Amino acid sequence: LGQLNTARNLIDGIAKDYIRMIKYGDSLYRCKQLKRAALGRMCTLMKKMKASLGYLEQVRQHLSRLPDIDPTTRTLLITGYPNVGKSSFINKISRADVEVQNYAFTTKSLFVGHFDFHYHRWQVIDTPGILDHPLEDRNTIEMQAITALAHLNACILFFIDISEECGYTIAQQVSLYHNIKPLFSNKPTCIVCNKVDLKKPEDVEPDDQNLIQTMLVDKKTKLYPMSNATEEGINEVKKNACT
């Protein structure tokens, strides 16, 4: 953009110079020649901007593919480890159609769905899965979720797979929560214990239950059991997150 701004100023200068010369042209032919020379210099200058224009076109195409997120709309933001049921949940409660597969990082970008609750429009954002490692080691896909958590005013739904079918232990999932909690410390948070159809909360090991309880220190944080497969608890999670 800086290079294009410089080119614009140079073209304006060329135009002023040649307009001044055209005013004193002694014939129509001379004026046409001056006009042709001015346009030639302008075209040569713009050809030098080919690389910059090509880059800006790539940026424009990328921005056009980004989801339309309204920061003023009531928002639910879903986060957690990969493959814990985030995309299945957004498909259940909204009009979104997010790809669901039984492997990690199926979701590679932010997906936005919409639904109505008590005559109000809500947007629900499905974020890519996050792994528990330092910020500088996170990839581009994970950084989209980190940015959304930090900057969007939303109710946070942190998903835990208590069956550990996702490939990550409860201890790892709790550790991730405490790692990213500072990003949304002042926002209402729901801990969603998903996949209770595979493992009941009361069947979770006592040590893991104690770890989960450490996530509920904040009064704004609530815990809800749920299952996407049987739809158990989905309406309760949706209702409490929206009120």
Coordinates of C-alpha atoms in Angstrom, one line a residue:
L1 CA 0.0 0.0 0.0
G2 CA 2.9 2.3 0.7
Q3 CA 4.4 1.7 -2.7
L4 CA 1.0 2.3 -4.4
N5 CA 0.6 5.5 -2.5
T6 CA 4.0 6.7 -3.7
A7 CA 3.1 5.7 -7.2
R8 CA -0.1 7.7 -6.9
N9 CA 1.8 10.8 -5.9
L10 CA 4.2 10.4 -8.7
I11 CA 1.4 10.0 -11.3
D12 CA -0.2 13.1 -9.9
G13 CA 3.1 14.9 -10.4
I14 CA 3.4 13.7 -14.0
A15 CA -0.2 14.8 -14.7
K16 CA 0.4 18.3 -13.4
D17 CA 3.7 18.7 -15.3
Y18 CA 2.1 17.6 -18.6
I19 CA -1.0 19.7 -18.1
R20 CA 1.2 22.7 -17.7
M21 CA 3.0 21.8 -21.0
I22 CA -0.2 21.1 -22.9
K23 CA -1.5 24.6 -22.0
Y24 CA 1.4 26.1 -24.0
G25 CA 1.2 23.6 -26.9
D26 CA 1.4 25.4 -30.2
S27 CA -0.6 22.8 -32.1
L28 CA -3.2 20.0 -31.7
Y29 CA -0.6 17.5 -32.8
R30 CA 1.9 18.7 -30.2
C31 CA -0.8 18.5 -27.5
K32 CA -1.6 14.9 -28.5
Q33 CA 2.0 14.0 -28.4
L34 CA 2.4 15.4 -24.9
K35 CA -0.7 13.5 -23.8
R36 CA 0.7 10.2 -25.2
A37 CA 4.0 10.8 -23.5
A38 CA 2.2 11.4 -20.1
L39 CA 0.1 8.3 -20.4
G40 CA 3.3 6.3 -21.4
R41 CA 5.1 7.4 -18.3
M42 CA 2.1 6.6 -16.1
C43 CA 1.8 3.1 -17.6
T44 CA 5.5 2.4 -17.1
L45 CA 5.2 3.4 -13.5
M46 CA 2.2 1.1 -12.9
K47 CA 4.0 -1.8 -14.6
K48 CA 6.6 -1.5 -11.9
M49 CA 3.8 -2.0 -9.4
K50 CA 2.9 -5.4 -10.8
A51 CA 4.2 -7.4 -7.9
S52 CA 2.6 -5.2 -5.3
L53 CA -0.8 -5.3 -7.1
G54 CA -0.6 -9.1 -7.4
Y55 CA 0.0 -9.4 -3.7
L56 CA -2.9 -7.1 -2.9
E57 CA -5.2 -9.2 -5.1
Q58 CA -4.2 -12.3 -3.1
V59 CA -5.0 -10.5 0.1
R60 CA -8.4 -9.4 -1.3
Q61 CA -9.2 -13.0 -2.3
H62 CA -8.2 -14.3 1.1
L63 CA -10.3 -11.6 2.9
S64 CA -13.3 -12.5 0.8
R65 CA -13.1 -16.1 2.0
L66 CA -13.1 -15.1 5.7
P67 CA -16.4 -15.6 7.6
D68 CA -18.5 -12.5 8.2
I69 CA -18.3 -12.0 12.0
D70 CA -20.4 -9.2 13.5
P71 CA -18.7 -8.0 16.7
T72 CA -21.9 -6.3 17.9
T73 CA -24.1 -9.5 17.7
R74 CA -24.6 -11.8 20.7
T75 CA -22.0 -14.5 20.3
L76 CA -21.1 -18.0 21.5
L77 CA -17.5 -19.0 20.9
I78 CA -16.7 -22.8 21.0
T79 CA -13.1 -23.9 21.7
G80 CA -11.2 -26.9 23.0
Y81 CA -8.9 -29.6 21.8
P82 CA -9.3 -31.0 18.3
N83 CA -12.0 -33.7 17.8
V84 CA -13.9 -33.1 21.0
G85 CA -17.3 -32.4 19.3
K86 CA -17.2 -28.7 18.7
S87 CA -18.3 -28.8 15.0
S88 CA -21.1 -31.4 15.8
F89 CA -22.5 -29.0 18.4
I90 CA -22.6 -26.0 16.1
N91 CA -24.4 -28.1 13.4
K92 CA -27.0 -29.1 16.0
I93 CA -27.9 -25.7 17.3
S94 CA -27.5 -23.5 14.2
R95 CA -27.9 -23.4 10.4
A96 CA -24.2 -24.0 9.8
D97 CA -23.0 -27.0 7.9
V98 CA -19.5 -27.7 9.2
E99 CA -17.6 -30.8 8.1
V100 CA -17.4 -33.4 10.8
Q101 CA -14.8 -36.2 10.7
N102 CA -13.3 -38.5 13.3
Y103 CA -9.8 -37.0 13.1
A104 CA -8.1 -33.9 14.5
F105 CA -8.0 -30.5 12.7
T106 CA -11.0 -31.2 10.5
T107 CA -11.9 -27.5 11.1
K108 CA -9.1 -25.4 9.6
S109 CA -10.7 -22.0 9.9
L110 CA -13.4 -20.1 11.8
F111 CA -17.0 -21.1 10.9
V112 CA -20.0 -19.0 11.8
G113 CA -23.5 -20.2 12.3
H114 CA -26.7 -18.3 13.4
F115 CA -29.7 -19.2 15.4
D116 CA -32.6 -17.4 17.2
F117 CA -33.1 -17.5 20.9
H118 CA -35.9 -15.6 22.7
Y119 CA -36.4 -13.4 19.7
H120 CA -32.7 -12.4 19.5
R121 CA -30.3 -13.4 16.7
W122 CA -27.1 -15.1 18.0
Q123 CA -24.0 -16.1 16.1
V124 CA -22.0 -19.2 17.2
I125 CA -18.4 -19.5 16.1
D126 CA -16.6 -22.8 15.7
T127 CA -12.9 -22.4 16.2
P128 CA -10.1 -24.8 15.1
G129 CA -8.8 -27.1 17.8
I130 CA -6.0 -25.8 20.0
L131 CA -3.1 -27.9 21.3
D132 CA -1.5 -27.2 24.7
H133 CA 1.9 -25.7 23.8
P134 CA 3.5 -22.3 23.9
L135 CA 2.0 -19.5 21.9
E136 CA 5.1 -19.2 19.6
D137 CA 4.8 -22.9 18.7
R138 CA 1.1 -22.6 17.6
N139 CA 0.4 -22.8 13.8
T140 CA -1.8 -20.5 11.7
I141 CA -4.9 -22.6 12.2
E142 CA -4.6 -22.5 16.0
M143 CA -3.8 -18.7 16.0
Q144 CA -7.2 -18.0 14.4
A145 CA -8.8 -19.5 17.5
I146 CA -6.5 -17.6 19.9
T147 CA -7.3 -14.3 18.2
A148 CA -11.0 -15.0 18.4
L149 CA -10.8 -15.8 22.1
A150 CA -8.8 -12.7 22.9
H151 CA -10.8 -10.1 20.9
L152 CA -14.4 -11.2 20.5
N153 CA -16.9 -10.3 23.2
A154 CA -18.6 -13.6 23.6
C155 CA -19.7 -16.4 26.0
I156 CA -17.0 -19.1 25.9
L157 CA -17.9 -22.8 25.6
F158 CA -14.9 -24.9 26.4
F159 CA -15.5 -28.5 25.3
I160 CA -14.0 -31.5 27.2
D161 CA -14.2 -35.1 25.9
I162 CA -14.6 -37.0 29.1
S163 CA -14.4 -40.3 27.2
E164 CA -10.9 -39.3 26.0
E165 CA -11.8 -40.7 22.6
C166 CA -10.4 -37.6 21.0
G167 CA -6.9 -38.8 21.8
Y168 CA -6.2 -36.4 24.7
T169 CA -6.5 -37.2 28.4
I170 CA -8.7 -35.1 30.7
A171 CA -5.5 -33.9 32.4
Q172 CA -4.2 -32.5 29.0
Q173 CA -7.6 -30.9 28.3
V174 CA -7.7 -29.2 31.7
S175 CA -4.2 -28.0 31.3
L176 CA -5.1 -26.4 28.0
Y177 CA -8.0 -24.6 29.7
H178 CA -5.8 -23.1 32.4
N179 CA -3.3 -22.2 29.7
I180 CA -5.7 -20.1 27.6
K181 CA -8.0 -19.0 30.4
P182 CA -6.2 -15.5 30.6
L183 CA -7.5 -14.8 27.1
F184 CA -11.1 -14.8 28.3
S185 CA -10.8 -14.3 32.0
N186 CA -13.6 -11.7 32.2
K187 CA -16.0 -13.5 29.9
P188 CA -18.8 -15.9 31.0
T189 CA -17.7 -19.5 30.5
C190 CA -19.4 -22.8 30.1
I191 CA -17.4 -26.1 30.6
V192 CA -19.1 -28.7 28.4
C193 CA -18.3 -32.3 29.3
N194 CA -19.1 -33.9 26.0
K195 CA -19.6 -37.5 24.9
V196 CA -21.5 -38.6 28.1
D197 CA -23.1 -41.3 26.0
L198 CA -19.7 -43.0 25.9
K199 CA -18.7 -42.3 29.6
K200 CA -20.9 -41.0 32.4
P201 CA -19.5 -38.2 34.5
E202 CA -19.8 -40.3 37.6
D203 CA -17.6 -42.9 35.9
V204 CA -14.7 -40.5 35.5
E205 CA -11.7 -41.3 37.7
P206 CA -11.7 -39.3 41.0
D207 CA -8.4 -37.6 40.2
D208 CA -9.8 -36.5 36.8
Q209 CA -13.0 -35.3 38.5
N210 CA -10.8 -33.2 40.9
L211 CA -9.0 -31.7 37.9
I212 CA -12.3 -30.7 36.3
Q213 CA -13.4 -29.0 39.5
T214 CA -10.3 -26.8 39.3
M215 CA -11.9 -25.2 36.2
L216 CA -14.9 -24.0 38.3
V217 CA -13.1 -21.6 40.6
D218 CA -14.5 -18.6 38.8
K219 CA -18.2 -17.9 39.7
K220 CA -18.9 -17.1 36.0
T221 CA -17.9 -20.7 35.0
K222 CA -20.5 -23.4 34.9
L223 CA -20.3 -27.1 34.1
Y224 CA -22.7 -29.0 31.8
P225 CA -22.8 -32.7 30.7
M226 CA -23.8 -33.2 27.1
S227 CA -23.8 -35.6 24.2
N228 CA -24.0 -34.7 20.5
A229 CA -24.8 -38.3 19.6
T230 CA -27.9 -38.6 21.8
E231 CA -28.6 -34.8 22.0
E232 CA -28.7 -35.1 25.7
G233 CA -28.0 -31.7 27.4
I234 CA -27.7 -29.7 24.1
N235 CA -30.7 -27.5 24.8
E236 CA -29.6 -26.9 28.4
V237 CA -26.2 -25.8 27.3
K238 CA -27.7 -23.6 24.6
K239 CA -30.2 -22.1 27.1
N240 CA -27.7 -21.4 29.9
A241 CA -25.0 -20.0 27.5
C242 CA -27.6 -17.5 26.1
T243 CA -28.9 -16.3 29.4

